[in-house]
Coordinates of N, CA and C in Angstrom, one line a residue:
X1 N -10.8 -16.0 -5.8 CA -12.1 -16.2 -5.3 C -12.9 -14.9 -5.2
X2 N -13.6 -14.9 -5.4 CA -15.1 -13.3 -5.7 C -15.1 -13.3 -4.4
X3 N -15.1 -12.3 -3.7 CA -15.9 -11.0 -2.9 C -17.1 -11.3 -2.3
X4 N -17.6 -11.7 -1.5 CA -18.9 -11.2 -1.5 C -19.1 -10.0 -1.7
X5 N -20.7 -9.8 -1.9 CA -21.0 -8.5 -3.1 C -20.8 -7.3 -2.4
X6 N -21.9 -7.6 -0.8 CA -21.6 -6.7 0.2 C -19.9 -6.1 0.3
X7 N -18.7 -7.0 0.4 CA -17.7 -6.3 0.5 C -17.1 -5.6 -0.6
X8 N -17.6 -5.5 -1.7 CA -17.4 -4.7 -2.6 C -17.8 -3.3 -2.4
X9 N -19.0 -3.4 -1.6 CA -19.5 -2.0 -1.6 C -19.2 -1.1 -0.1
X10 N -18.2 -2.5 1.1 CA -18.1 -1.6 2.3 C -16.7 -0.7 2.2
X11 N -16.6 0.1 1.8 CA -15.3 1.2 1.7 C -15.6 2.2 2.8
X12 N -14.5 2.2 3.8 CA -14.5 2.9 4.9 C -14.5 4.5 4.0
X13 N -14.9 5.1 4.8 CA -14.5 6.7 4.4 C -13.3 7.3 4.9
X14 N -12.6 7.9 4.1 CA -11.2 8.7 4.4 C -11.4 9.5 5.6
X15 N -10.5 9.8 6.5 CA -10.4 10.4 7.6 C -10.2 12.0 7.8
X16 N -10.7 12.6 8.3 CA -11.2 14.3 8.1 C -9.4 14.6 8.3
X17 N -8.8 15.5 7.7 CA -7.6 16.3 7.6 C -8.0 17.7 8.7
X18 N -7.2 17.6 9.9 CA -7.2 18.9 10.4 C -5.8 19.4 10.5
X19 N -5.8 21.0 10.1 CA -4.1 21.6 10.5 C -4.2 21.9 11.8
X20 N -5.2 22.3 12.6 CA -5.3 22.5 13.8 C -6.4 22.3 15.0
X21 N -6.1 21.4 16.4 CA -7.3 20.9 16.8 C -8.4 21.7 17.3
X22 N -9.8 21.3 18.0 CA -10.6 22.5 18.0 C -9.9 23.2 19.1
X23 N -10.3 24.2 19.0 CA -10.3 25.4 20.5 C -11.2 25.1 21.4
X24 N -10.4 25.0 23.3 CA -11.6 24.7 23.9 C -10.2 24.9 24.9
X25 N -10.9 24.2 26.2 CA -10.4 24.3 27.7 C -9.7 22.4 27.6
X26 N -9.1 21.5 27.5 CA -8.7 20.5 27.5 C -8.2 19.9 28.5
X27 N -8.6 18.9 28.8 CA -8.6 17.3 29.8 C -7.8 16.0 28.9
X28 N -6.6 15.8 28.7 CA -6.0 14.8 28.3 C -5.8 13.5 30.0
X29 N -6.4 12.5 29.4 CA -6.1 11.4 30.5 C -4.8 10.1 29.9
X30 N -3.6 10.2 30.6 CA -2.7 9.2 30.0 C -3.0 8.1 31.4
X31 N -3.0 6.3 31.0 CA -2.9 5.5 31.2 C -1.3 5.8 32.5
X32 N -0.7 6.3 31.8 CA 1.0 5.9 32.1 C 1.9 6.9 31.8
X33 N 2.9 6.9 32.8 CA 3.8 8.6 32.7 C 4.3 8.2 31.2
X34 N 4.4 8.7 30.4 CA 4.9 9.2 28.6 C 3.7 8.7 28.0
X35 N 2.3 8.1 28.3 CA 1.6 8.0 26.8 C 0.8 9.5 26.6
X36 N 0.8 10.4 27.5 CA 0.2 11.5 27.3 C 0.8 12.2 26.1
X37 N 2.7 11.6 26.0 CA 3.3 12.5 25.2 C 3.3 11.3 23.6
X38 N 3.5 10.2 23.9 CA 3.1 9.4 22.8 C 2.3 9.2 21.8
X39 N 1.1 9.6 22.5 CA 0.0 9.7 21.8 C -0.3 11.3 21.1
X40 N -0.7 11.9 22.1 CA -1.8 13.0 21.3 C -0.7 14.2 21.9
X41 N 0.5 13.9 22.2 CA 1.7 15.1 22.2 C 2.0 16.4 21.6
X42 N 1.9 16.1 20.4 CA 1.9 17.3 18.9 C 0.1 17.6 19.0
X43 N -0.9 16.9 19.3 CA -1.9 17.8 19.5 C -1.9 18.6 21.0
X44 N -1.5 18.2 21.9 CA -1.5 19.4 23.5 C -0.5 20.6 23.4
X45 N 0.0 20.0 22.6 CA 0.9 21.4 22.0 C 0.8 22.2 21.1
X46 N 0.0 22.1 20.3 CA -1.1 22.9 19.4 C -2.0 23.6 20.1
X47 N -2.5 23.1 20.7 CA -3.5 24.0 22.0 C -2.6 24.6 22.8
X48 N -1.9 24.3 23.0 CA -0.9 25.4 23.8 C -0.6 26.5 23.3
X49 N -0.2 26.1 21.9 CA 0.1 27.6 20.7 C -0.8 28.0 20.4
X50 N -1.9 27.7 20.6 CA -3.3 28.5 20.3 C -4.1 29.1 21.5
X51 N -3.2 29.1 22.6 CA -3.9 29.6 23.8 C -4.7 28.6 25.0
X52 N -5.3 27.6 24.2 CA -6.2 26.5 25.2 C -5.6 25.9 26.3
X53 N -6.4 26.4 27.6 CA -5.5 25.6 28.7 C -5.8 24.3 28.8
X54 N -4.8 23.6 29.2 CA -4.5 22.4 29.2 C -4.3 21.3 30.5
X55 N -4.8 20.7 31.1 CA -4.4 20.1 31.6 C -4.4 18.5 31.8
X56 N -3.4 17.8 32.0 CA -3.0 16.3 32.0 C -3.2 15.4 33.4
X57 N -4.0 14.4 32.9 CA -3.9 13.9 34.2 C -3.6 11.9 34.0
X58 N -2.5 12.1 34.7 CA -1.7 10.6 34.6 C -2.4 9.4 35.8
X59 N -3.0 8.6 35.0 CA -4.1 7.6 35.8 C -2.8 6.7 36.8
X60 N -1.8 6.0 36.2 CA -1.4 5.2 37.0 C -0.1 5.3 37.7
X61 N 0.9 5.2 38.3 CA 2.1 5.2 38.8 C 3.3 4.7 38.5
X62 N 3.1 4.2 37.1 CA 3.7 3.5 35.8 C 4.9 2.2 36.8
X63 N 4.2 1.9 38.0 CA 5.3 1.5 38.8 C 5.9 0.0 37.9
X64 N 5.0 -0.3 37.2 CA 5.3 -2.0 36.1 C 6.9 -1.9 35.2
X65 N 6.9 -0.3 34.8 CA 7.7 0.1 33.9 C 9.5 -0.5 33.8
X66 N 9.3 -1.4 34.9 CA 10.8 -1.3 34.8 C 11.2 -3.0 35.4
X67 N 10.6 -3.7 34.4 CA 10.6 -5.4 34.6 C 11.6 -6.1 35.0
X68 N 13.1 -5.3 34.3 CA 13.9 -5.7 34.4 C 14.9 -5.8 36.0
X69 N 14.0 -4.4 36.7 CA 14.7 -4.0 37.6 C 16.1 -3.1 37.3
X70 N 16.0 -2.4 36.5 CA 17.3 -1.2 36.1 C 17.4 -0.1 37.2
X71 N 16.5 0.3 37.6 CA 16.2 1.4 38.7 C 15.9 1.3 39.9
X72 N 16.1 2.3 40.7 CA 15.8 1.7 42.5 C 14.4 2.3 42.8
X73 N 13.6 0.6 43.2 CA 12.7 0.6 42.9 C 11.9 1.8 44.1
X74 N 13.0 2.2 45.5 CA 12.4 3.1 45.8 C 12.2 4.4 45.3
X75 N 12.9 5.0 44.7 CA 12.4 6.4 43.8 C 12.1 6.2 42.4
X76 N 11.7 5.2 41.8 CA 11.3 4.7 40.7 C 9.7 5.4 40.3
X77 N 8.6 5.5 41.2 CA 7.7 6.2 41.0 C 7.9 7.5 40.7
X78 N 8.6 8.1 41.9 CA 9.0 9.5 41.7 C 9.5 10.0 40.2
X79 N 10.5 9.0 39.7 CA 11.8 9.3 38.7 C 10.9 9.6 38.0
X80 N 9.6 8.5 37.7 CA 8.6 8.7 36.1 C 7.7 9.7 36.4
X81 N 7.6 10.4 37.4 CA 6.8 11.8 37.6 C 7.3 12.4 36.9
X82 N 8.9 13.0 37.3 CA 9.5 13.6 36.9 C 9.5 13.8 35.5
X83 N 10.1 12.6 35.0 CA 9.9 12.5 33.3 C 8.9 13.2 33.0
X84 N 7.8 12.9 33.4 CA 6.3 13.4 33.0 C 6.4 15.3 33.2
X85 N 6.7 15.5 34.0 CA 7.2 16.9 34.1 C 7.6 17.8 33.0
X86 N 8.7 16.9 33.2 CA 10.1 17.9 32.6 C 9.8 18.0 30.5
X87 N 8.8 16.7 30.6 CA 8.3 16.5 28.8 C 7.3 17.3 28.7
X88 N 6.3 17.8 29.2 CA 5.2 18.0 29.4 C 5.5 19.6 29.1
X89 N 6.5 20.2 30.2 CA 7.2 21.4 30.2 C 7.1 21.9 28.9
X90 N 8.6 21.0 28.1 CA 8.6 21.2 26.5 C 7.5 21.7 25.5
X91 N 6.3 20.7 26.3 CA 5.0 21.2 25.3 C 4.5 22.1 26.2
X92 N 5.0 23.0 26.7 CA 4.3 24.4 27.3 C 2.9 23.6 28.3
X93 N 2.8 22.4 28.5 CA 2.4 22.0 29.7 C 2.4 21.6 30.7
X94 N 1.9 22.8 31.5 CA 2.0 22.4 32.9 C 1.3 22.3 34.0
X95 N 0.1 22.2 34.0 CA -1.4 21.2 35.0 C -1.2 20.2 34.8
X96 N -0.5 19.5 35.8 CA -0.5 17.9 35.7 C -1.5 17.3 36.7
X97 N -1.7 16.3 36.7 CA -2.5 15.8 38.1 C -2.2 14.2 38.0
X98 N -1.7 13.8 39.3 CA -1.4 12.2 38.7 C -2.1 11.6 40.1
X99 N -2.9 10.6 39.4 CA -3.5 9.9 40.2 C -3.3 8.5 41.2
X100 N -1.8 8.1 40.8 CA -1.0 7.4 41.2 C -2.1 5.9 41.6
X101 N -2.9 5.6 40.6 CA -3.5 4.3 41.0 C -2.5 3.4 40.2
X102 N -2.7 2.0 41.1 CA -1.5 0.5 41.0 C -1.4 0.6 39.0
X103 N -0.2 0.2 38.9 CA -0.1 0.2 38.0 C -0.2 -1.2 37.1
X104 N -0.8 -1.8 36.5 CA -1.0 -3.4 35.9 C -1.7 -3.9 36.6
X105 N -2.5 -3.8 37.3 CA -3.2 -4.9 38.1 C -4.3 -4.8 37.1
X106 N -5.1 -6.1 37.9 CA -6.5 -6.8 37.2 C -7.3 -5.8 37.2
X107 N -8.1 -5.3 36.9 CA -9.1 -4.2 36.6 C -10.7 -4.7 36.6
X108 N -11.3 -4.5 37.8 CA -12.9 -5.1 38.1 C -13.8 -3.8 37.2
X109 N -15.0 -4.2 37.4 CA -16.2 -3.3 37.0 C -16.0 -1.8 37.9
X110 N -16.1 -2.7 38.9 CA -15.6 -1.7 40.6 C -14.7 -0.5 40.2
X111 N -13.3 -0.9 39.8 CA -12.4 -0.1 39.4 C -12.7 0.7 38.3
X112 N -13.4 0.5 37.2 CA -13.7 1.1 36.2 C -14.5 2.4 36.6
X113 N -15.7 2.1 38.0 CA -17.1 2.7 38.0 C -15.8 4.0 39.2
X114 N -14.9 3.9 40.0 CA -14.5 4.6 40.8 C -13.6 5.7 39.6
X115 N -12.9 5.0 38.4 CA -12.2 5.9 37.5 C -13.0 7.2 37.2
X116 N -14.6 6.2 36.4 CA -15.4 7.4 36.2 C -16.2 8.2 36.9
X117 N -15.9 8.3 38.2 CA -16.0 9.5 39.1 C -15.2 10.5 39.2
X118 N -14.3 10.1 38.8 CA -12.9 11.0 39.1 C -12.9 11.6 37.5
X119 N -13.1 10.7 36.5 CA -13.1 11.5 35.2 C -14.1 12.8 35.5
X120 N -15.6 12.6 35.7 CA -16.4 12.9 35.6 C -16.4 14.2 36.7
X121 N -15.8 14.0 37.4 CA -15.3 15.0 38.6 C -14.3 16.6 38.0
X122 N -13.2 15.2 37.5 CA -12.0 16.2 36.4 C -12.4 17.3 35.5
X123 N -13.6 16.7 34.7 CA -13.8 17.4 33.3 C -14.9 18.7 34.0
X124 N -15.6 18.6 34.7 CA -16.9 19.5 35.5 C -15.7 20.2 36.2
X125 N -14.9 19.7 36.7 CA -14.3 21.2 37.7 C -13.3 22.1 36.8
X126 N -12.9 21.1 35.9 CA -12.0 22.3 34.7 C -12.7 22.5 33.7
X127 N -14.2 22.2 33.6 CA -14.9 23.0 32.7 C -14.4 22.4 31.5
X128 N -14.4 21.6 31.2 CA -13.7 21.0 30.0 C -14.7 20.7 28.2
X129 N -13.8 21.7 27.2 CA -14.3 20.9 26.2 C -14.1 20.4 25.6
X130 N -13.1 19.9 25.5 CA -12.1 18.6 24.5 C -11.8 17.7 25.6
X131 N -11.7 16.7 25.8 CA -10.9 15.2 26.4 C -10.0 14.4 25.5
X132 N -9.2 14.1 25.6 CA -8.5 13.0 24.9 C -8.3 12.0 25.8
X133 N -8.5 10.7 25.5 CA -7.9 9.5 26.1 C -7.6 8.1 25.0
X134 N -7.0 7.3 25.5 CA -6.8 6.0 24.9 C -8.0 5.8 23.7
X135 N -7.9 5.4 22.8 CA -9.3 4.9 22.0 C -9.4 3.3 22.1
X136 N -10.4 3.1 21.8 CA -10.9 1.8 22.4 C -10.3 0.7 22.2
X137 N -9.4 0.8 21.3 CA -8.8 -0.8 20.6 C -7.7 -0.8 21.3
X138 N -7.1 -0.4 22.4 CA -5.6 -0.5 22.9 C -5.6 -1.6 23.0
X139 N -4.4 -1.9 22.6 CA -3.7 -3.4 23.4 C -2.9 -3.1 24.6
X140 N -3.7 -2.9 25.5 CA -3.0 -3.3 27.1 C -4.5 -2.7 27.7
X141 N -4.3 -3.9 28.9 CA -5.5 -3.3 30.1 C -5.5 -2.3 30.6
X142 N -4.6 -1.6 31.3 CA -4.7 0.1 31.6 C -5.4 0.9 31.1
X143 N -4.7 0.4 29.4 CA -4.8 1.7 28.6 C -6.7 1.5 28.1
X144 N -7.2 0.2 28.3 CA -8.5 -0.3 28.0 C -9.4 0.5 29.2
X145 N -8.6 0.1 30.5 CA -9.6 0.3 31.5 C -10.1 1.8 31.8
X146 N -8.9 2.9 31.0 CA -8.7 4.2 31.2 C -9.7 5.2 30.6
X147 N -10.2 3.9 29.0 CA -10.9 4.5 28.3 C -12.0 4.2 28.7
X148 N -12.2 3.2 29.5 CA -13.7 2.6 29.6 C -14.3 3.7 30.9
X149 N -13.4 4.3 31.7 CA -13.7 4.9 32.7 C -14.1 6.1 32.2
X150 N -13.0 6.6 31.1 CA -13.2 8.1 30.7 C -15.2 8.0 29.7
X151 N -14.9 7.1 28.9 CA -16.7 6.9 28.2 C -17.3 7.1 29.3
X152 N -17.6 6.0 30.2 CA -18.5 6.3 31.6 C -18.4 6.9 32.4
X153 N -17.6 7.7 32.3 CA -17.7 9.1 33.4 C -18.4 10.5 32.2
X154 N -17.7 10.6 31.0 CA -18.4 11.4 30.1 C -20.1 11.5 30.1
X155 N -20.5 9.8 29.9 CA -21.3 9.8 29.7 C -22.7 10.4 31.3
X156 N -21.8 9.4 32.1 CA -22.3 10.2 33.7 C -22.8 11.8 33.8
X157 N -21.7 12.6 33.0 CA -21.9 13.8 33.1 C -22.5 14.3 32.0
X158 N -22.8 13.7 31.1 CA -23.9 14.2 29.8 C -23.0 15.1 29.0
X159 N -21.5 14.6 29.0 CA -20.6 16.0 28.5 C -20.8 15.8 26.9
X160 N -21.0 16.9 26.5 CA -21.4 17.6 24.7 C -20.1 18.3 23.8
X161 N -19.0 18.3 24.3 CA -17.8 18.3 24.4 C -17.2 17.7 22.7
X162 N -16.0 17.6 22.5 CA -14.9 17.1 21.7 C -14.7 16.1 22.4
X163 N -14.3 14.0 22.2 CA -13.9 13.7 23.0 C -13.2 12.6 21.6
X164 N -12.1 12.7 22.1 CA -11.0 12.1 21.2 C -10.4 11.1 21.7
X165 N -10.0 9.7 20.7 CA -9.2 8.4 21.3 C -8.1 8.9 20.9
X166 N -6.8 8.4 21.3 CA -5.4 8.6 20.3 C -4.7 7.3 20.3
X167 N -4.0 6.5 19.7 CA -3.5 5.7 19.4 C -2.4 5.2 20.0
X168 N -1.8 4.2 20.8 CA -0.4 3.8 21.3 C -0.1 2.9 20.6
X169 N -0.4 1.8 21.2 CA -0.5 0.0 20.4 C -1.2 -0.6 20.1
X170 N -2.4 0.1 19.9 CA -3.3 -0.2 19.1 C -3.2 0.6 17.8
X171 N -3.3 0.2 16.4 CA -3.5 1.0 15.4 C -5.0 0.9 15.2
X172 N -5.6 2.0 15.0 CA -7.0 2.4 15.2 C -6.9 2.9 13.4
X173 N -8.7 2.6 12.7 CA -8.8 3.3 11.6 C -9.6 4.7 11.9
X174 N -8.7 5.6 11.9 CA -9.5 7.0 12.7 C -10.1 7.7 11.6
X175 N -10.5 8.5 12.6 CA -12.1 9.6 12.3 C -11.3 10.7 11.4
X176 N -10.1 11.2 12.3 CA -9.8 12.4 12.4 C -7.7 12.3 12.0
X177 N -7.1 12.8 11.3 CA -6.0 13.2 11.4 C -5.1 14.5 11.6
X178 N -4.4 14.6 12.5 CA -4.1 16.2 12.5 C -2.6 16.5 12.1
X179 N -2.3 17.6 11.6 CA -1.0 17.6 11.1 C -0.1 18.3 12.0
X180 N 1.1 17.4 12.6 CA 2.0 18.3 13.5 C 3.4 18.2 13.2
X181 N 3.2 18.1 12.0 CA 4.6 18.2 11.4 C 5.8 19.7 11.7
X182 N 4.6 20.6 12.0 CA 5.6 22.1 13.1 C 6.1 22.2 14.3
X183 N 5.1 21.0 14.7 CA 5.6 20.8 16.3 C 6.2 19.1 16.7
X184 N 6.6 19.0 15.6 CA 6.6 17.5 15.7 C 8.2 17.0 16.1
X185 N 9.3 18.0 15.8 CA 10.7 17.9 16.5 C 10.1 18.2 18.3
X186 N 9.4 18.9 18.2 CA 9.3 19.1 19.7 C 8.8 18.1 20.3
X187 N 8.3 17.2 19.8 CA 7.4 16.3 20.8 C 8.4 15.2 20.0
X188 N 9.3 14.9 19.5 CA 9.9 14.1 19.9 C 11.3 14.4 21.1
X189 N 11.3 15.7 21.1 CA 11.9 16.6 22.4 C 11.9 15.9 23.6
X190 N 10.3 16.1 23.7 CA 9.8 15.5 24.8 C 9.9 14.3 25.1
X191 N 9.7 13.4 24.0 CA 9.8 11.8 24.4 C 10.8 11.6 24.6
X192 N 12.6 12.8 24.7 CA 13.5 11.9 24.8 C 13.5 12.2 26.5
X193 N 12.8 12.6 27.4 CA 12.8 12.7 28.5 C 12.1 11.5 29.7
X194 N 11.9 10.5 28.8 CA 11.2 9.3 29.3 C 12.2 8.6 29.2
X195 N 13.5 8.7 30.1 CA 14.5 7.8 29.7 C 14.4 6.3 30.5
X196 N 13.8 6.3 31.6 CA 13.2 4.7 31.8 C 12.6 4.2 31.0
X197 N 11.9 4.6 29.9 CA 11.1 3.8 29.4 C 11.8 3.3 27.9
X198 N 13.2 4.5 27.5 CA 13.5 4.6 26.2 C 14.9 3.4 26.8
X199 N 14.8 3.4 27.8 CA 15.5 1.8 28.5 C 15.2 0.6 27.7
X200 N 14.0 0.5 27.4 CA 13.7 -0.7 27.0 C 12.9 -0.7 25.1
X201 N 12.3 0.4 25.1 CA 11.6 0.5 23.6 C 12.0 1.4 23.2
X202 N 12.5 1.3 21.7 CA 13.4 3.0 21.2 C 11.9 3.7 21.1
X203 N 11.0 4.4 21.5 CA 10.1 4.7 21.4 C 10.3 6.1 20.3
X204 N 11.8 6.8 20.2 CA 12.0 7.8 19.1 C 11.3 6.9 18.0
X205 N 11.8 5.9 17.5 CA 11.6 5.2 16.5 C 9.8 5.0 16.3
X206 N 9.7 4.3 17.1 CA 8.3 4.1 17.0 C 7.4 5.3 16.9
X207 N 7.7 6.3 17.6 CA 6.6 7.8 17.2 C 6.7 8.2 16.1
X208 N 8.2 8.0 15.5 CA 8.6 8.9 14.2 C 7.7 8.0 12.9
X209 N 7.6 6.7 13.4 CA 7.4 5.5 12.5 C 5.4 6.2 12.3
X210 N 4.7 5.7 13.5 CA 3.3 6.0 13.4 C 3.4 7.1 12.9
X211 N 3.4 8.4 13.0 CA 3.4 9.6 13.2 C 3.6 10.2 11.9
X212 N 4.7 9.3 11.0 CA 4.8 9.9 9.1 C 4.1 9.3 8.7
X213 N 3.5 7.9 9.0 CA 2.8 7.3 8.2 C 1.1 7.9 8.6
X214 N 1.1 8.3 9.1 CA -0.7 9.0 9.6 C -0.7 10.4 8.9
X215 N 0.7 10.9 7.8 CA 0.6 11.5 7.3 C 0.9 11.6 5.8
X216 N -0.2 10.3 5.3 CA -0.2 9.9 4.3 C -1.5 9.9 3.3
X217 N -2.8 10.6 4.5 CA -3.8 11.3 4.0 C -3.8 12.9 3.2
X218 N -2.4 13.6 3.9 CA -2.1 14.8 3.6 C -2.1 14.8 2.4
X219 N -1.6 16.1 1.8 CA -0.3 16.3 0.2 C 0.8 16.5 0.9
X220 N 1.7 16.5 0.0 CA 2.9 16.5 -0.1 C 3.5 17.8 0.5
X221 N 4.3 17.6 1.4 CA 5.0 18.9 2.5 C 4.5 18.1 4.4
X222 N 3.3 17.5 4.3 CA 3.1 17.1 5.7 C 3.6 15.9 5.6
X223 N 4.9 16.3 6.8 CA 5.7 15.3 7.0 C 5.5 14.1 8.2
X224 N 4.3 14.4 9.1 CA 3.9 13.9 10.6 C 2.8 14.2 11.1
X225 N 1.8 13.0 11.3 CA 0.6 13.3 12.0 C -0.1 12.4 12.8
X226 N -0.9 13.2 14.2 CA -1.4 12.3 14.4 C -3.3 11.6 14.6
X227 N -2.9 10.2 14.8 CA -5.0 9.9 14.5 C -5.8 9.9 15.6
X228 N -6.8 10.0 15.3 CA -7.5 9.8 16.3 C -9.1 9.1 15.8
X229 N -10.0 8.5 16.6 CA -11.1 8.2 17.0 C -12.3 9.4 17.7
X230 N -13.1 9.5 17.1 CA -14.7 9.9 18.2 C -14.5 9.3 19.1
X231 N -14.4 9.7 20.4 CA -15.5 8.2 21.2 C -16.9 8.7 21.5
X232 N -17.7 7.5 21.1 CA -19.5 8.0 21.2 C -19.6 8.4 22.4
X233 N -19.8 9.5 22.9 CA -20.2 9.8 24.1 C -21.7 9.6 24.1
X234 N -22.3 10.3 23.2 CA -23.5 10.4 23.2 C -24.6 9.0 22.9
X235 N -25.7 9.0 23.3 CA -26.5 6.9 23.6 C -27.5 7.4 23.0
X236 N -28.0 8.3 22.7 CA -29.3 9.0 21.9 C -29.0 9.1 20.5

């Protein structure tokens, strides 16, 4: 069966190749203790090695994380701090800020509009010019509600900035690819310190899996990368 004609002619454009992300002051927002390192991991550690300070800030208390009940649920918050810590460490970072809001619940307008005061609060007091958060297509509400807060707080603040999605469980067709195939044993370093979580999802497997295959825009030698999204900050 023919095409319509229009889809003959819509060919997305190839995704920009970077060996290294911009230089700036950076604001990474994870949904949940390890997607800070799942996602854009091998990029915060690139700014690390290039000097840019860094700091992370973990929106929820990941308290859902453990369905099965494996762990006692009274130091169970704490335990995934920790994780968050001691991975973050590996990537030479260490400004964390965790904001310990409920973890999985229903998520109103309300909730969204209090996120982006706190984004908007975040990025103005650390002077920030890069953000990373979730990109829009996540599959889970956290990781949806995280990004919708971080857009409307950016936008609240008129920030002119770098502002980057990164990918979990959503596969996203991105803007941007970066290559971290140098720091890319390290940040699977890191992920193995999420051991509640590697409880339940080999998540080695799954980074290693996204992570070669996003380095399939490269040539040949780039073994591991990861994508990313714009998010439109700007309405003009």
């Amino acid at each position: 069966m023919d095409l319509p004609k229009h889809d003959l002619h819509h060919v997305l454009p190839m995704p920009e190749s970077w060996d290294a992300p911009p230089r700036g002051r950076v604001v990474c927002f994870a949904p949940h203790p390890d997607d800070e390192c799942a996602g854009p991991g091998g990029a915060l550690h690139k700014h690390r090695r290039q000097g840019d300070p860094v700091r992370i800030v973990i929106a929820t208390d990941g308290r859902a994380g453990d369905p099965d009940g494996k762990y006692d649920p009274a130091t169970y918050v704490e335990r995934r701090r920790q994780e968050s810590e001691r991975a973050m460490a590996i990537l030479d970072c260490h400004d964390l800020e965790f904001w310990n809001l409920p973890d999985s619940c229903v998520i109103t307008d309300a909730d969204v509009g209090g996120i982006a005061l706190r984004v908007a609060e975040t990025v103005r007091a650390f002077d920030a010019d890069v953000v990373y958060a979730p990109w829009e297509g996540e599959a889970n509400s956290d990781h949806r509600a995280i990004y919708c807060g971080v857009l409307r707080g950016l936008r609240q603040l008129g920030f002119r900035g770098v502002a980057l999605g990164y990918e979990l469980w959503g596969l996203m067709v991105p803007d941007v690819v970066l290559d971290i195939s140098n720091v890319f044993e390290r940040k699977l370093e890191a992920m193995r310190q999420y051991e509640t979580q590697l409880a339940y999802v080999d998540y080695l497997h799954t980074v290693t899996g996204q992570n070669a295959h996003r380095s399939v825009i490269f040539n040949k030698g780039v073994g591991y990368a990861e994508a990313f999204r714009r998010i439109a900050v700007a309405t003009d």
